[in-house]
Amino acid sequence: MAMTSNVLSAVRSFSTSTRLCRISRRELMDKEKLKKELKQFLGPRNIKGEYHRNKYFYVPQNHTPNYIETDGMPVVNGDQVASIVPRRSRFKTPTYIPRDPSVHPFPHNTHTRTAHIIPQDLKDRIVDDATVKGYHPQEIAHKYGINLQRIEAIIKLHSIEQNYEAPVCINSQGIINELMNLVLFEKLIK
């Protein structure tokens, strides 16, 4: 027992993480400290309340988003357009993915891809498979390679469209009859 206590005390004295260097959870999550760090990150505010010196803040101009241009290239400073140079990588995956504006909505993030619009004929085939042939939505999703939630949404939307009735006035038939009588009466008078 004496031997183990000597070893433990030797290890404790050798350890670089002393009690003073450790930060407790309470100190780490201190509200005032977090506020101070946030103010330090954001920088000074101008009269409008914008953090103009923050490198992540860009003042909006002409009420248009400042990260997408009409040609689809990202804007760096005013008229300068960012040029992305492809680099060779030692890994198998390429570091540069060419950007297709129809698939990649954000110019700086080529890994984000939007879902394609499903054509009407494919929607009709999906509804036909679900209603007439009686396939399960999972089978249809696997068959066409479309997300299950999108398949279920297409089927649900089709059922809502089929059950939808146009709002009709309560006395619409009576009003139509009265108008017809009025028109006939006016023709008889003339």
PDB file of C-alpha atoms in Angstrom:
ATOM      1  CA  MET A   1       0.000   0.000   0.000  1.00  0.00           C
ATOM      2  CA  ALA A   2       2.849   2.356   0.786  1.00  0.00           C
ATOM      3  CA  MET A   3       4.394   1.621  -2.583  1.00  0.00           C
ATOM      4  CA  THR A   4       1.228   2.590  -4.484  1.00  0.00           C
ATOM      5  CA  SER A   5       0.853   5.890  -2.614  1.00  0.00           C
ATOM      6  CA  ASN A   6       4.458   6.829  -3.484  1.00  0.00           C
ATOM      7  CA  VAL A   7       3.782   6.040  -7.151  1.00  0.00           C
ATOM      8  CA  LEU A   8       0.567   8.085  -7.152  1.00  0.00           C
ATOM      9  CA  SER A   9       2.254  11.063  -5.530  1.00  0.00           C
ATOM     10  CA  ALA A  10       5.091  10.819  -8.055  1.00  0.00           C
ATOM     11  CA  VAL A  11       2.600  10.737 -10.930  1.00  0.00           C
ATOM     12  CA  ARG A  12       0.690  13.685  -9.500  1.00  0.00           C
ATOM     13  CA  SER A  13       3.824  15.749  -9.151  1.00  0.00           C
ATOM     14  CA  PHE A  14       4.838  14.832 -12.703  1.00  0.00           C
ATOM     15  CA  SER A  15       1.438  15.734 -14.207  1.00  0.00           C
ATOM     16  CA  THR A  16       1.378  18.975 -16.174  1.00  0.00           C
ATOM     17  CA  SER A  17      -2.328  19.565 -15.673  1.00  0.00           C
ATOM     18  CA  THR A  18      -2.364  21.093 -12.255  1.00  0.00           C
ATOM     19  CA  ARG A  19      -5.490  22.204 -10.469  1.00  0.00           C
ATOM     20  CA  LEU A  20      -4.813  25.796 -11.459  1.00  0.00           C
ATOM     21  CA  CYS A  21      -4.636  25.061 -15.210  1.00  0.00           C
ATOM     22  CA  ARG A  22      -7.940  23.210 -15.377  1.00  0.00           C
ATOM     23  CA  ILE A  23     -11.083  25.194 -16.206  1.00  0.00           C
ATOM     24  CA  SER A  24     -14.268  24.144 -14.506  1.00  0.00           C
ATOM     25  CA  ARG A  25     -17.560  23.858 -16.367  1.00  0.00           C
ATOM     26  CA  ARG A  26     -18.953  26.810 -14.418  1.00  0.00           C
ATOM     27  CA  GLU A  27     -16.059  29.038 -15.474  1.00  0.00           C
ATOM     28  CA  LEU A  28     -16.321  27.827 -19.062  1.00  0.00           C
ATOM     29  CA  MET A  29     -20.032  28.617 -19.331  1.00  0.00           C
ATOM     30  CA  ASP A  30     -19.874  31.925 -17.443  1.00  0.00           C
ATOM     31  CA  LYS A  31     -22.445  34.259 -18.990  1.00  0.00           C
ATOM     32  CA  GLU A  32     -20.370  37.412 -18.662  1.00  0.00           C
ATOM     33  CA  LYS A  33     -17.334  35.731 -20.173  1.00  0.00           C
ATOM     34  CA  LEU A  34     -19.402  34.441 -23.119  1.00  0.00           C
ATOM     35  CA  LYS A  35     -20.850  37.930 -23.697  1.00  0.00           C
ATOM     36  CA  LYS A  36     -17.365  39.420 -23.645  1.00  0.00           C
ATOM     37  CA  GLU A  37     -16.105  36.841 -26.147  1.00  0.00           C
ATOM     38  CA  LEU A  38     -19.116  37.481 -28.411  1.00  0.00           C
ATOM     39  CA  LYS A  39     -18.484  41.246 -28.377  1.00  0.00           C
ATOM     40  CA  GLN A  40     -14.830  40.584 -29.091  1.00  0.00           C
ATOM     41  CA  PHE A  41     -15.756  38.352 -32.057  1.00  0.00           C
ATOM     42  CA  LEU A  42     -18.357  40.707 -33.526  1.00  0.00           C
ATOM     43  CA  GLY A  43     -16.327  43.869 -33.094  1.00  0.00           C
ATOM     44  CA  PRO A  44     -17.629  47.435 -32.802  1.00  0.00           C
ATOM     45  CA  ARG A  45     -21.100  48.421 -33.992  1.00  0.00           C
ATOM     46  CA  ASN A  46     -21.922  51.408 -36.146  1.00  0.00           C
ATOM     47  CA  ILE A  47     -24.954  53.714 -35.756  1.00  0.00           C
ATOM     48  CA  LYS A  48     -27.250  51.303 -37.595  1.00  0.00           C
ATOM     49  CA  GLY A  49     -26.279  48.444 -35.309  1.00  0.00           C
ATOM     50  CA  GLU A  50     -24.228  46.599 -37.933  1.00  0.00           C
ATOM     51  CA  TYR A  51     -20.906  44.997 -37.119  1.00  0.00           C
ATOM     52  CA  HIS A  52     -19.003  46.599 -39.999  1.00  0.00           C
ATOM     53  CA  ARG A  53     -15.510  45.507 -38.936  1.00  0.00           C
ATOM     54  CA  ASN A  54     -16.412  41.850 -38.563  1.00  0.00           C
ATOM     55  CA  LYS A  55     -14.799  39.870 -41.352  1.00  0.00           C
ATOM     56  CA  TYR A  56     -17.911  37.671 -41.617  1.00  0.00           C
ATOM     57  CA  PHE A  57     -20.288  40.620 -42.039  1.00  0.00           C
ATOM     58  CA  TYR A  58     -20.935  42.260 -45.381  1.00  0.00           C
ATOM     59  CA  VAL A  59     -23.333  45.181 -45.633  1.00  0.00           C
ATOM     60  CA  PRO A  60     -26.234  44.316 -47.986  1.00  0.00           C
ATOM     61  CA  GLN A  61     -26.341  46.508 -51.084  1.00  0.00           C
ATOM     62  CA  ASN A  62     -29.459  47.281 -53.097  1.00  0.00           C
ATOM     63  CA  HIS A  63     -31.464  44.810 -51.012  1.00  0.00           C
ATOM     64  CA  THR A  64     -30.021  41.844 -52.886  1.00  0.00           C
ATOM     65  CA  PRO A  65     -28.063  38.946 -51.413  1.00  0.00           C
ATOM     66  CA  ASN A  66     -24.348  39.536 -51.711  1.00  0.00           C
ATOM     67  CA  TYR A  67     -23.259  35.920 -52.119  1.00  0.00           C
ATOM     68  CA  ILE A  68     -24.831  35.059 -55.487  1.00  0.00           C
ATOM     69  CA  GLU A  69     -24.361  36.905 -58.755  1.00  0.00           C
ATOM     70  CA  THR A  70     -26.239  36.464 -62.024  1.00  0.00           C
ATOM     71  CA  ASP A  71     -23.433  34.417 -63.547  1.00  0.00           C
ATOM     72  CA  GLY A  72     -23.325  32.183 -60.467  1.00  0.00           C
ATOM     73  CA  MET A  73     -19.791  33.074 -59.383  1.00  0.00           C
ATOM     74  CA  PRO A  74     -19.151  34.271 -55.813  1.00  0.00           C
ATOM     75  CA  VAL A  75     -18.335  37.939 -55.292  1.00  0.00           C
ATOM     76  CA  VAL A  76     -15.337  38.771 -53.093  1.00  0.00           C
ATOM     77  CA  ASN A  77     -15.000  42.561 -53.085  1.00  0.00           C
ATOM     78  CA  GLY A  78     -17.242  44.635 -55.312  1.00  0.00           C
ATOM     79  CA  ASP A  79     -16.348  43.872 -58.914  1.00  0.00           C
ATOM     80  CA  GLN A  80     -13.681  41.256 -58.225  1.00  0.00           C
ATOM     81  CA  VAL A  81     -14.876  37.752 -58.928  1.00  0.00           C
ATOM     82  CA  ALA A  82     -13.301  34.897 -57.027  1.00  0.00           C
ATOM     83  CA  SER A  83     -11.328  32.510 -59.178  1.00  0.00           C
ATOM     84  CA  ILE A  84     -11.035  29.004 -57.828  1.00  0.00           C
ATOM     85  CA  VAL A  85      -7.926  27.157 -58.932  1.00  0.00           C
ATOM     86  CA  PRO A  86      -8.171  23.362 -58.848  1.00  0.00           C
ATOM     87  CA  ARG A  87      -5.404  21.774 -56.804  1.00  0.00           C
ATOM     88  CA  ARG A  88      -3.983  18.297 -57.036  1.00  0.00           C
ATOM     89  CA  SER A  89      -4.656  16.229 -53.987  1.00  0.00           C
ATOM     90  CA  ARG A  90      -2.908  13.235 -52.549  1.00  0.00           C
ATOM     91  CA  PHE A  91      -6.309  11.837 -51.640  1.00  0.00           C
ATOM     92  CA  LYS A  92      -8.584  10.064 -54.101  1.00  0.00           C
ATOM     93  CA  THR A  93     -11.405  12.584 -53.835  1.00  0.00           C
ATOM     94  CA  PRO A  94     -10.824  15.796 -55.805  1.00  0.00           C
ATOM     95  CA  THR A  95     -10.482  19.026 -53.836  1.00  0.00           C
ATOM     96  CA  TYR A  96     -12.284  21.023 -56.501  1.00  0.00           C
ATOM     97  CA  ILE A  97     -15.800  20.129 -57.575  1.00  0.00           C
ATOM     98  CA  PRO A  98     -17.037  22.156 -60.548  1.00  0.00           C
ATOM     99  CA  ARG A  99     -20.135  24.131 -59.632  1.00  0.00           C
ATOM    100  CA  ASP A 100     -23.400  23.588 -61.484  1.00  0.00           C
ATOM    101  CA  PRO A 101     -25.762  26.472 -60.544  1.00  0.00           C
ATOM    102  CA  SER A 102     -28.863  24.343 -61.135  1.00  0.00           C
ATOM    103  CA  VAL A 103     -27.728  21.806 -58.517  1.00  0.00           C
ATOM    104  CA  HIS A 104     -25.497  23.818 -56.145  1.00  0.00           C
ATOM    105  CA  PRO A 105     -27.444  26.767 -54.667  1.00  0.00           C
ATOM    106  CA  PHE A 106     -24.503  28.254 -52.762  1.00  0.00           C
ATOM    107  CA  PRO A 107     -21.389  29.287 -54.692  1.00  0.00           C
ATOM    108  CA  HIS A 108     -18.964  28.663 -51.825  1.00  0.00           C
ATOM    109  CA  ASN A 109     -20.363  25.239 -50.913  1.00  0.00           C
ATOM    110  CA  THR A 110     -20.326  22.724 -53.739  1.00  0.00           C
ATOM    111  CA  HIS A 111     -21.180  19.867 -51.383  1.00  0.00           C
ATOM    112  CA  THR A 112     -24.736  21.149 -50.821  1.00  0.00           C
ATOM    113  CA  ARG A 113     -27.041  19.801 -53.509  1.00  0.00           C
ATOM    114  CA  THR A 114     -30.692  20.585 -54.092  1.00  0.00           C
ATOM    115  CA  ALA A 115     -33.286  17.993 -54.950  1.00  0.00           C
ATOM    116  CA  HIS A 116     -34.380  17.909 -58.580  1.00  0.00           C
ATOM    117  CA  ILE A 117     -37.935  18.796 -59.577  1.00  0.00           C
ATOM    118  CA  ILE A 118     -40.001  15.700 -60.284  1.00  0.00           C
ATOM    119  CA  PRO A 119     -41.703  15.918 -63.713  1.00  0.00           C
ATOM    120  CA  GLN A 120     -45.473  15.537 -63.973  1.00  0.00           C
ATOM    121  CA  ASP A 121     -45.315  12.269 -65.950  1.00  0.00           C
ATOM    122  CA  LEU A 122     -43.166  10.689 -63.227  1.00  0.00           C
ATOM    123  CA  LYS A 123     -45.627  11.927 -60.590  1.00  0.00           C
ATOM    124  CA  ASP A 124     -48.447  10.285 -62.562  1.00  0.00           C
ATOM    125  CA  ARG A 125     -46.514   6.999 -62.726  1.00  0.00           C
ATOM    126  CA  ILE A 126     -45.838   7.156 -58.967  1.00  0.00           C
ATOM    127  CA  VAL A 127     -49.523   7.761 -58.206  1.00  0.00           C
ATOM    128  CA  ASP A 128     -50.490   4.969 -60.621  1.00  0.00           C
ATOM    129  CA  ASP A 129     -48.095   2.554 -58.905  1.00  0.00           C
ATOM    130  CA  ALA A 130     -49.485   3.469 -55.488  1.00  0.00           C
ATOM    131  CA  THR A 131     -53.207   3.514 -56.263  1.00  0.00           C
ATOM    132  CA  VAL A 132     -53.769   1.090 -59.153  1.00  0.00           C
ATOM    133  CA  LYS A 133     -50.948  -1.417 -58.714  1.00  0.00           C
ATOM    134  CA  GLY A 134     -50.979  -1.174 -54.909  1.00  0.00           C
ATOM    135  CA  TYR A 135     -47.223  -0.824 -54.395  1.00  0.00           C
ATOM    136  CA  HIS A 136     -45.955   0.277 -50.996  1.00  0.00           C
ATOM    137  CA  PRO A 137     -44.315   3.760 -50.927  1.00  0.00           C
ATOM    138  CA  GLN A 138     -40.981   2.173 -49.956  1.00  0.00           C
ATOM    139  CA  GLU A 139     -41.092  -0.026 -53.061  1.00  0.00           C
ATOM    140  CA  ILE A 140     -41.850   2.983 -55.240  1.00  0.00           C
ATOM    141  CA  ALA A 141     -39.034   4.983 -53.627  1.00  0.00           C
ATOM    142  CA  HIS A 142     -36.605   2.143 -54.297  1.00  0.00           C
ATOM    143  CA  LYS A 143     -37.889   1.676 -57.854  1.00  0.00           C
ATOM    144  CA  TYR A 144     -37.414   5.312 -58.896  1.00  0.00           C
ATOM    145  CA  GLY A 145     -34.545   6.193 -56.528  1.00  0.00           C
ATOM    146  CA  ILE A 146     -36.464   9.045 -54.894  1.00  0.00           C
ATOM    147  CA  ASN A 147     -36.595   9.885 -51.191  1.00  0.00           C
ATOM    148  CA  LEU A 148     -39.438   8.139 -49.331  1.00  0.00           C
ATOM    149  CA  GLN A 149     -40.771  11.410 -47.877  1.00  0.00           C
ATOM    150  CA  ARG A 150     -41.085  12.892 -51.373  1.00  0.00           C
ATOM    151  CA  ILE A 151     -42.989   9.805 -52.595  1.00  0.00           C
ATOM    152  CA  GLU A 152     -45.379   9.994 -49.639  1.00  0.00           C
ATOM    153  CA  ALA A 153     -45.860  13.728 -50.237  1.00  0.00           C
ATOM    154  CA  ILE A 154     -46.700  13.151 -53.915  1.00  0.00           C
ATOM    155  CA  ILE A 155     -49.266  10.476 -53.029  1.00  0.00           C
ATOM    156  CA  LYS A 156     -50.807  12.603 -50.261  1.00  0.00           C
ATOM    157  CA  LEU A 157     -50.972  15.692 -52.491  1.00  0.00           C
ATOM    158  CA  HIS A 158     -52.666  13.678 -55.234  1.00  0.00           C
ATOM    159  CA  SER A 159     -55.288  12.372 -52.788  1.00  0.00           C
ATOM    160  CA  ILE A 160     -55.930  15.928 -51.547  1.00  0.00           C
ATOM    161  CA  GLU A 161     -56.300  17.174 -55.128  1.00  0.00           C
ATOM    162  CA  GLN A 162     -58.803  14.394 -55.881  1.00  0.00           C
ATOM    163  CA  ASN A 163     -60.906  15.143 -52.791  1.00  0.00           C
ATOM    164  CA  TYR A 164     -60.780  18.910 -53.252  1.00  0.00           C
ATOM    165  CA  GLU A 165     -64.106  20.530 -54.034  1.00  0.00           C
ATOM    166  CA  ALA A 166     -64.331  24.093 -55.194  1.00  0.00           C
ATOM    167  CA  PRO A 167     -66.092  26.328 -52.677  1.00  0.00           C
ATOM    168  CA  VAL A 168     -69.703  26.685 -53.780  1.00  0.00           C
ATOM    169  CA  CYS A 169     -72.205  29.244 -52.606  1.00  0.00           C
ATOM    170  CA  ILE A 170     -75.009  27.738 -50.505  1.00  0.00           C
ATOM    171  CA  ASN A 171     -77.753  29.008 -52.787  1.00  0.00           C
ATOM    172  CA  SER A 172     -75.768  28.874 -56.012  1.00  0.00           C
ATOM    173  CA  GLN A 173     -78.346  26.787 -57.876  1.00  0.00           C
ATOM    174  CA  GLY A 174     -81.146  29.086 -56.748  1.00  0.00           C
ATOM    175  CA  ILE A 175     -79.177  32.162 -57.828  1.00  0.00           C
ATOM    176  CA  ILE A 176     -78.478  30.633 -61.237  1.00  0.00           C
ATOM    177  CA  ASN A 177     -82.185  29.870 -61.724  1.00  0.00           C
ATOM    178  CA  GLU A 178     -83.175  33.416 -60.757  1.00  0.00           C
ATOM    179  CA  LEU A 179     -80.641  34.920 -63.170  1.00  0.00           C
ATOM    180  CA  MET A 180     -81.888  32.698 -65.985  1.00  0.00           C
ATOM    181  CA  ASN A 181     -85.471  33.770 -65.274  1.00  0.00           C
ATOM    182  CA  LEU A 182     -84.399  37.426 -65.266  1.00  0.00           C
ATOM    183  CA  VAL A 183     -82.631  37.086 -68.608  1.00  0.00           C
ATOM    184  CA  LEU A 184     -85.622  35.291 -70.129  1.00  0.00           C
ATOM    185  CA  PHE A 185     -87.993  37.889 -68.690  1.00  0.00           C
ATOM    186  CA  GLU A 186     -85.920  40.757 -70.156  1.00  0.00           C
ATOM    187  CA  LYS A 187     -85.924  39.079 -73.569  1.00  0.00           C
ATOM    188  CA  LEU A 188     -89.704  38.714 -73.406  1.00  0.00           C
ATOM    189  CA  ILE A 189     -90.131  42.399 -72.537  1.00  0.00           C
ATOM    190  CA  LYS A 190     -88.046  43.573 -75.484  1.00  0.00           C
TER     191      LYS A 190
END
